[in-house]
Amino acid sequence: MNQLSLRKRRPREVLRAGLIFQWNKALTGSRAVLVVCLMSMSILGCASTESVRSAPADTMQAWELAALQAYHQGDFVSAESYLNQLVKREPKRVRAWFLLGQIHLRHQRLPAAERAFLQVVKLEPDLQEAWHNLAVTQLRTATATLIEARQHGDILQPAFLEWLFQVQGQLDATW
């Protein structure tokens, strides 16, 4: 946007567009103080990751609830963001690792899913759902490996690959 078009805008419109504007008579007194305060808050709102490390426990619970809500609404990007913040701050939070593994598995990010589920079974070895999902992740990894091997020539036991497809189809049908 050039300087001429900035002059044509009213100061309020320039502020909404996130542009720098010149002070004029309309922005004096309490309105000017309010604008400066709002701009300062928006700049300070861009906090570093240090704020994640010092977040209180109630913030952790809020992130977990927000992650669960986003997950159930199908907003996996937001859910993953909240969960990554949670496990960075509290690496022993089992439910966050489990849900993160679910998201990775759903998006076929198999190494990341495997790492997440391994963390869950390390923290809570009696959680059978985590063992199940870890096995599913490893089955999908084995299948992907054999599919890639098939592109480079005949595989040693093609019936094994067909069996993996069949097992995964049965697993997907019961999920």
mmCIF file of C-alpha atoms in Angstrom:
data_model
loop_
_atom_site.group_PDB
_atom_site.id
_atom_site.type_symbol
_atom_site.label_atom_id
_atom_site.label_comp_id
_atom_site.label_asym_id
_atom_site.label_seq_id
_atom_site.Cartn_x
_atom_site.Cartn_y
_atom_site.Cartn_z
ATOM 1 C CA MET A 1 0.000 0.000 0.000
ATOM 2 C CA ASN A 2 1.480 3.395 -0.913
ATOM 3 C CA GLN A 3 1.546 6.578 1.179
ATOM 4 C CA LEU A 4 -1.296 8.180 -0.813
ATOM 5 C CA SER A 5 -3.721 5.365 -0.061
ATOM 6 C CA LEU A 6 -2.769 5.538 3.623
ATOM 7 C CA ARG A 7 -3.735 9.208 3.714
ATOM 8 C CA LYS A 8 -7.158 8.425 2.291
ATOM 9 C CA ARG A 9 -7.928 5.997 5.110
ATOM 10 C CA ARG A 10 -9.206 7.078 8.458
ATOM 11 C CA PRO A 11 -6.813 6.265 11.341
ATOM 12 C CA ARG A 12 -9.147 3.532 12.671
ATOM 13 C CA GLU A 13 -9.080 1.751 9.300
ATOM 14 C CA VAL A 14 -5.311 1.957 9.111
ATOM 15 C CA LEU A 15 -5.020 0.430 12.583
ATOM 16 C CA ARG A 16 -7.356 -2.443 11.627
ATOM 17 C CA ALA A 17 -5.246 -3.189 8.574
ATOM 18 C CA GLY A 18 -2.219 -3.551 10.835
ATOM 19 C CA LEU A 19 -0.353 -0.694 9.173
ATOM 20 C CA ILE A 20 1.742 2.074 10.670
ATOM 21 C CA PHE A 21 -0.031 5.396 10.580
ATOM 22 C CA GLN A 22 0.741 8.972 11.488
ATOM 23 C CA TRP A 23 -0.723 10.500 14.616
ATOM 24 C CA ASN A 24 -3.298 13.161 13.988
ATOM 25 C CA LYS A 25 -5.775 15.215 15.960
ATOM 26 C CA ALA A 26 -8.294 12.357 16.027
ATOM 27 C CA LEU A 27 -5.882 10.216 18.049
ATOM 28 C CA THR A 28 -5.122 12.367 21.040
ATOM 29 C CA GLY A 29 -5.815 12.009 24.714
ATOM 30 C CA SER A 30 -7.364 8.802 26.006
ATOM 31 C CA ARG A 31 -7.842 7.320 22.515
ATOM 32 C CA ALA A 32 -4.105 7.636 21.861
ATOM 33 C CA VAL A 33 -3.293 5.944 25.170
ATOM 34 C CA LEU A 34 -5.727 3.144 24.346
ATOM 35 C CA VAL A 35 -4.173 2.624 20.896
ATOM 36 C CA VAL A 36 -0.649 2.526 22.342
ATOM 37 C CA CYS A 37 -1.739 0.053 25.032
ATOM 38 C CA LEU A 38 -3.431 -2.221 22.495
ATOM 39 C CA MET A 39 -0.418 -2.142 20.184
ATOM 40 C CA SER A 40 1.907 -2.912 23.110
ATOM 41 C CA MET A 41 -0.257 -5.829 24.206
ATOM 42 C CA SER A 42 -0.288 -7.272 20.708
ATOM 43 C CA ILE A 43 3.507 -7.070 20.523
ATOM 44 C CA LEU A 44 3.938 -8.585 23.984
ATOM 45 C CA GLY A 45 1.419 -11.298 23.094
ATOM 46 C CA CYS A 46 3.996 -12.840 20.781
ATOM 47 C CA ALA A 47 5.645 -14.664 23.655
ATOM 48 C CA SER A 48 8.578 -16.997 23.321
ATOM 49 C CA THR A 49 8.539 -20.687 24.135
ATOM 50 C CA GLU A 50 9.741 -19.753 27.601
ATOM 51 C CA SER A 51 6.122 -19.003 28.507
ATOM 52 C CA VAL A 52 5.248 -22.605 27.620
ATOM 53 C CA ARG A 53 7.792 -23.875 30.131
ATOM 54 C CA SER A 54 6.486 -21.654 32.920
ATOM 55 C CA ALA A 55 2.789 -22.200 32.297
ATOM 56 C CA PRO A 56 0.771 -23.066 35.424
ATOM 57 C CA ALA A 57 -1.031 -26.386 35.917
ATOM 58 C CA ASP A 58 -4.442 -24.897 35.145
ATOM 59 C CA THR A 59 -3.063 -23.794 31.774
ATOM 60 C CA MET A 60 -1.934 -27.371 31.157
ATOM 61 C CA GLN A 61 -5.454 -28.602 31.880
ATOM 62 C CA ALA A 62 -6.900 -25.944 29.587
ATOM 63 C CA TRP A 63 -4.539 -27.022 26.792
ATOM 64 C CA GLU A 64 -5.521 -30.647 27.306
ATOM 65 C CA LEU A 65 -9.231 -29.821 27.190
ATOM 66 C CA ALA A 66 -8.711 -27.630 24.119
ATOM 67 C CA ALA A 67 -6.762 -30.445 22.450
ATOM 68 C CA LEU A 68 -9.507 -32.965 23.185
ATOM 69 C CA GLN A 69 -12.185 -30.620 21.918
ATOM 70 C CA ALA A 70 -10.239 -29.840 18.736
ATOM 71 C CA TYR A 71 -9.566 -33.554 18.180
ATOM 72 C CA HIS A 72 -13.241 -34.477 18.517
ATOM 73 C CA GLN A 73 -14.196 -31.636 16.161
ATOM 74 C CA GLY A 74 -11.720 -32.916 13.572
ATOM 75 C CA ASP A 75 -9.330 -29.975 13.932
ATOM 76 C CA PHE A 76 -6.205 -32.113 14.145
ATOM 77 C CA VAL A 77 -3.805 -29.241 13.448
ATOM 78 C CA SER A 78 -4.953 -27.330 16.546
ATOM 79 C CA ALA A 79 -5.130 -30.488 18.632
ATOM 80 C CA GLU A 80 -1.588 -31.427 17.647
ATOM 81 C CA SER A 81 -0.346 -27.941 18.480
ATOM 82 C CA TYR A 82 -1.844 -28.061 21.984
ATOM 83 C CA LEU A 83 -0.549 -31.585 22.537
ATOM 84 C CA ASN A 84 2.975 -30.694 21.451
ATOM 85 C CA GLN A 85 2.951 -27.840 23.966
ATOM 86 C CA LEU A 86 1.700 -30.215 26.658
ATOM 87 C CA VAL A 87 4.308 -32.931 26.135
ATOM 88 C CA LYS A 88 7.057 -30.318 25.910
ATOM 89 C CA ARG A 89 5.996 -28.898 29.268
ATOM 90 C CA GLU A 90 4.957 -32.163 30.931
ATOM 91 C CA PRO A 91 6.607 -35.138 29.207
ATOM 92 C CA LYS A 92 4.885 -37.627 31.552
ATOM 93 C CA ARG A 93 1.348 -36.681 30.531
ATOM 94 C CA VAL A 94 0.127 -40.049 29.200
ATOM 95 C CA ARG A 95 -3.168 -38.877 27.717
ATOM 96 C CA ALA A 96 -1.410 -36.194 25.655
ATOM 97 C CA TRP A 97 1.110 -38.699 24.252
ATOM 98 C CA PHE A 98 -1.695 -41.151 23.451
ATOM 99 C CA LEU A 99 -3.778 -38.583 21.598
ATOM 100 C CA LEU A 100 -0.688 -37.308 19.774
ATOM 101 C CA GLY A 101 0.008 -40.892 18.675
ATOM 102 C CA GLN A 102 -3.589 -41.181 17.443
ATOM 103 C CA ILE A 103 -3.193 -38.052 15.320
ATOM 104 C CA HIS A 104 0.105 -39.248 13.856
ATOM 105 C CA LEU A 105 -1.360 -42.680 13.095
ATOM 106 C CA ARG A 106 -4.419 -41.154 11.469
ATOM 107 C CA HIS A 107 -2.194 -39.062 9.184
ATOM 108 C CA GLN A 108 0.139 -41.978 8.391
ATOM 109 C CA ARG A 109 3.120 -40.398 10.149
ATOM 110 C CA LEU A 110 4.150 -43.815 11.346
ATOM 111 C CA PRO A 111 7.575 -43.114 12.922
ATOM 112 C CA ALA A 112 6.072 -40.265 14.974
ATOM 113 C CA ALA A 113 3.083 -42.429 15.964
ATOM 114 C CA GLU A 114 5.410 -45.224 17.040
ATOM 115 C CA ARG A 115 7.482 -42.826 19.182
ATOM 116 C CA ALA A 116 4.338 -41.484 20.847
ATOM 117 C CA PHE A 117 2.883 -44.923 21.615
ATOM 118 C CA LEU A 118 6.270 -46.168 22.873
ATOM 119 C CA GLN A 119 6.269 -43.227 25.269
ATOM 120 C CA VAL A 120 2.771 -44.167 26.446
ATOM 121 C CA VAL A 121 3.617 -47.823 27.141
ATOM 122 C CA LYS A 122 6.798 -46.714 28.893
ATOM 123 C CA LEU A 123 4.803 -44.420 31.188
ATOM 124 C CA GLU A 124 1.764 -46.687 31.621
ATOM 125 C CA PRO A 125 2.566 -50.291 30.643
ATOM 126 C CA ASP A 126 -0.913 -51.593 31.538
ATOM 127 C CA LEU A 127 -2.705 -49.421 28.959
ATOM 128 C CA GLN A 128 -3.777 -52.057 26.437
ATOM 129 C CA GLU A 129 -5.066 -49.514 23.900
ATOM 130 C CA ALA A 130 -1.548 -48.108 23.597
ATOM 131 C CA TRP A 131 -0.067 -51.568 22.976
ATOM 132 C CA HIS A 132 -2.772 -52.212 20.375
ATOM 133 C CA ASN A 133 -2.084 -48.916 18.582
ATOM 134 C CA LEU A 134 1.659 -49.510 18.740
ATOM 135 C CA ALA A 135 1.133 -52.895 17.064
ATOM 136 C CA VAL A 136 -1.125 -51.346 14.396
ATOM 137 C CA THR A 137 1.523 -48.706 13.752
ATOM 138 C CA GLN A 138 4.195 -51.364 13.382
ATOM 139 C CA LEU A 139 1.968 -53.446 11.072
ATOM 140 C CA ARG A 140 1.447 -50.416 8.846
ATOM 141 C CA THR A 141 5.179 -49.733 8.854
ATOM 142 C CA ALA A 142 5.895 -53.350 7.850
ATOM 143 C CA THR A 143 3.282 -53.116 5.091
ATOM 144 C CA ALA A 144 4.750 -49.873 3.759
ATOM 145 C CA THR A 145 8.220 -51.458 3.796
ATOM 146 C CA LEU A 146 7.034 -54.466 1.791
ATOM 147 C CA ILE A 147 5.168 -52.252 -0.685
ATOM 148 C CA GLU A 148 8.358 -50.293 -1.258
ATOM 149 C CA ALA A 149 10.349 -53.526 -1.601
ATOM 150 C CA ARG A 150 7.877 -54.730 -4.235
ATOM 151 C CA GLN A 151 8.678 -51.655 -6.332
ATOM 152 C CA HIS A 152 12.290 -52.850 -6.491
ATOM 153 C CA GLY A 153 11.525 -56.407 -7.549
ATOM 154 C CA ASP A 154 9.703 -59.506 -6.436
ATOM 155 C CA ILE A 155 9.346 -59.874 -2.675
ATOM 156 C CA LEU A 156 10.222 -63.169 -1.047
ATOM 157 C CA GLN A 157 6.778 -63.950 0.360
ATOM 158 C CA PRO A 158 3.999 -62.081 -1.454
ATOM 159 C CA ALA A 159 1.426 -63.998 0.607
ATOM 160 C CA PHE A 160 2.774 -62.256 3.709
ATOM 161 C CA LEU A 161 2.014 -58.838 2.198
ATOM 162 C CA GLU A 162 -1.487 -60.004 1.263
ATOM 163 C CA TRP A 163 -1.981 -61.270 4.822
ATOM 164 C CA LEU A 164 -0.898 -57.862 6.188
ATOM 165 C CA PHE A 165 -3.459 -56.173 3.932
ATOM 166 C CA GLN A 166 -6.143 -58.581 5.149
ATOM 167 C CA VAL A 167 -5.285 -58.060 8.829
ATOM 168 C CA GLN A 168 -5.280 -54.292 8.453
ATOM 169 C CA GLY A 169 -8.619 -54.404 6.638
ATOM 170 C CA GLN A 170 -10.082 -56.351 9.535
ATOM 171 C CA LEU A 171 -8.584 -53.910 12.040
ATOM 172 C CA ASP A 172 -9.933 -50.927 10.133
ATOM 173 C CA ALA A 173 -13.403 -52.522 9.998
ATOM 174 C CA THR A 174 -13.496 -52.956 13.780
ATOM 175 C CA TRP A 175 -12.153 -49.480 14.575
#
